[in-house]
mmCIF file of C-alpha atoms in Angstrom:
data_model
loop_
_atom_site.group_PDB
_atom_site.id
_atom_site.type_symbol
_atom_site.label_atom_id
_atom_site.label_comp_id
_atom_site.label_asym_id
_atom_site.label_seq_id
_atom_site.Cartn_x
_atom_site.Cartn_y
_atom_site.Cartn_z
ATOM 1 C CA UNK A 1 0.000 0.000 0.000
ATOM 2 C CA UNK A 2 1.174 3.483 -0.732
ATOM 3 C CA UNK A 3 0.698 5.835 2.181
ATOM 4 C CA UNK A 4 2.061 9.292 2.701
ATOM 5 C CA UNK A 5 4.403 8.902 5.687
ATOM 6 C CA UNK A 6 2.915 12.035 7.234
ATOM 7 C CA UNK A 7 -0.661 10.775 7.138
ATOM 8 C CA UNK A 8 -2.683 9.285 9.961
ATOM 9 C CA UNK A 9 -3.413 6.305 7.722
ATOM 10 C CA UNK A 10 0.296 5.555 7.504
ATOM 11 C CA UNK A 11 0.630 5.662 11.300
ATOM 12 C CA UNK A 12 -2.166 3.123 11.688
ATOM 13 C CA UNK A 13 -0.674 0.978 8.923
ATOM 14 C CA UNK A 14 2.666 0.938 10.756
ATOM 15 C CA UNK A 15 0.948 -0.003 14.024
ATOM 16 C CA UNK A 16 -0.854 -2.891 12.360
ATOM 17 C CA UNK A 17 2.310 -4.233 10.749
ATOM 18 C CA UNK A 18 4.124 -3.932 14.071
ATOM 19 C CA UNK A 19 1.390 -5.771 15.964
ATOM 20 C CA UNK A 20 2.018 -8.814 13.800
ATOM 21 C CA UNK A 21 5.795 -8.362 14.039
ATOM 22 C CA UNK A 22 5.819 -8.212 17.835
ATOM 23 C CA UNK A 23 3.291 -11.021 18.140
ATOM 24 C CA UNK A 24 5.549 -13.231 16.036
ATOM 25 C CA UNK A 25 8.597 -12.189 18.069
ATOM 26 C CA UNK A 26 6.701 -13.138 21.230
ATOM 27 C CA UNK A 27 5.952 -16.482 19.581
ATOM 28 C CA UNK A 28 2.233 -16.300 20.314
ATOM 29 C CA UNK A 29 -0.754 -16.940 18.084
ATOM 30 C CA UNK A 30 -3.309 -14.331 17.156
ATOM 31 C CA UNK A 31 -5.764 -16.212 19.397
ATOM 32 C CA UNK A 32 -3.367 -15.910 22.339
ATOM 33 C CA UNK A 33 -2.993 -12.184 21.682
ATOM 34 C CA UNK A 34 -6.766 -11.879 21.541
ATOM 35 C CA UNK A 35 -7.095 -13.683 24.872
ATOM 36 C CA UNK A 36 -4.393 -11.565 26.515
ATOM 37 C CA UNK A 37 -5.795 -8.276 25.236
ATOM 38 C CA UNK A 38 -9.482 -9.047 25.716
ATOM 39 C CA UNK A 39 -10.342 -8.609 22.043
ATOM 40 C CA UNK A 40 -11.891 -11.138 19.726
ATOM 41 C CA UNK A 41 -9.702 -13.319 17.588
ATOM 42 C CA UNK A 42 -11.400 -11.844 14.516
ATOM 43 C CA UNK A 43 -10.527 -8.290 15.613
ATOM 44 C CA UNK A 44 -6.830 -9.201 15.921
ATOM 45 C CA UNK A 45 -6.873 -11.038 12.595
ATOM 46 C CA UNK A 46 -8.523 -8.085 10.873
ATOM 47 C CA UNK A 47 -5.943 -5.696 12.297
ATOM 48 C CA UNK A 48 -3.059 -7.821 11.128
ATOM 49 C CA UNK A 49 -4.495 -8.471 7.690
ATOM 50 C CA UNK A 50 -5.268 -4.774 7.210
ATOM 51 C CA UNK A 51 -8.914 -5.539 6.410
ATOM 52 C CA UNK A 52 -10.310 -3.299 9.108
ATOM 53 C CA UNK A 53 -11.691 -0.095 7.636
ATOM 54 C CA UNK A 54 -12.199 1.679 10.946
ATOM 55 C CA UNK A 55 -9.038 2.842 12.667
ATOM 56 C CA UNK A 56 -8.387 1.167 16.008
ATOM 57 C CA UNK A 57 -8.634 3.476 18.977
ATOM 58 C CA UNK A 58 -5.481 4.435 20.813
ATOM 59 C CA UNK A 59 -6.692 2.728 23.992
ATOM 60 C CA UNK A 60 -7.204 -0.472 21.969
ATOM 61 C CA UNK A 61 -3.657 -0.248 20.654
ATOM 62 C CA UNK A 62 -2.488 0.353 24.209
ATOM 63 C CA UNK A 63 -4.188 -2.847 25.392
ATOM 64 C CA UNK A 64 -2.573 -4.788 22.570
ATOM 65 C CA UNK A 65 0.862 -3.342 23.367
ATOM 66 C CA UNK A 66 0.413 -4.284 27.017
ATOM 67 C CA UNK A 67 -0.577 -7.819 25.993
ATOM 68 C CA UNK A 68 2.610 -7.982 23.903
ATOM 69 C CA UNK A 69 4.695 -6.641 26.820
ATOM 70 C CA UNK A 70 5.925 -3.695 24.782
ATOM 71 C CA UNK A 71 5.559 0.072 25.035
ATOM 72 C CA UNK A 72 2.760 1.573 22.976
ATOM 73 C CA UNK A 73 5.401 3.703 21.251
ATOM 74 C CA UNK A 74 6.954 0.567 19.746
ATOM 75 C CA UNK A 75 3.830 -0.028 17.683
ATOM 76 C CA UNK A 76 4.634 3.186 15.847
ATOM 77 C CA UNK A 77 8.318 2.431 15.188
ATOM 78 C CA UNK A 78 9.024 2.789 11.491
ATOM 79 C CA UNK A 79 8.813 -0.441 9.578
ATOM 80 C CA UNK A 80 11.479 -1.820 7.309
ATOM 81 C CA UNK A 81 10.541 -2.199 3.676
#
């Protein structure tokens, strides 16, 4: 996807890519992340597959970061191409 790096959409794209990255680094399934964060498995899958049209709320991203044992800020670290 082509996003302007200064756009909100790009920030949410980066967060979604990083959720999957940190989940894989933690060696947990999307179901385990869902259980830890209190979200549905489908919600986590939609985030990671970029199918979700609505932007996740910051408090939702915070819950996911906490479930991954990372700082919220890490979800917004620039991604490598």
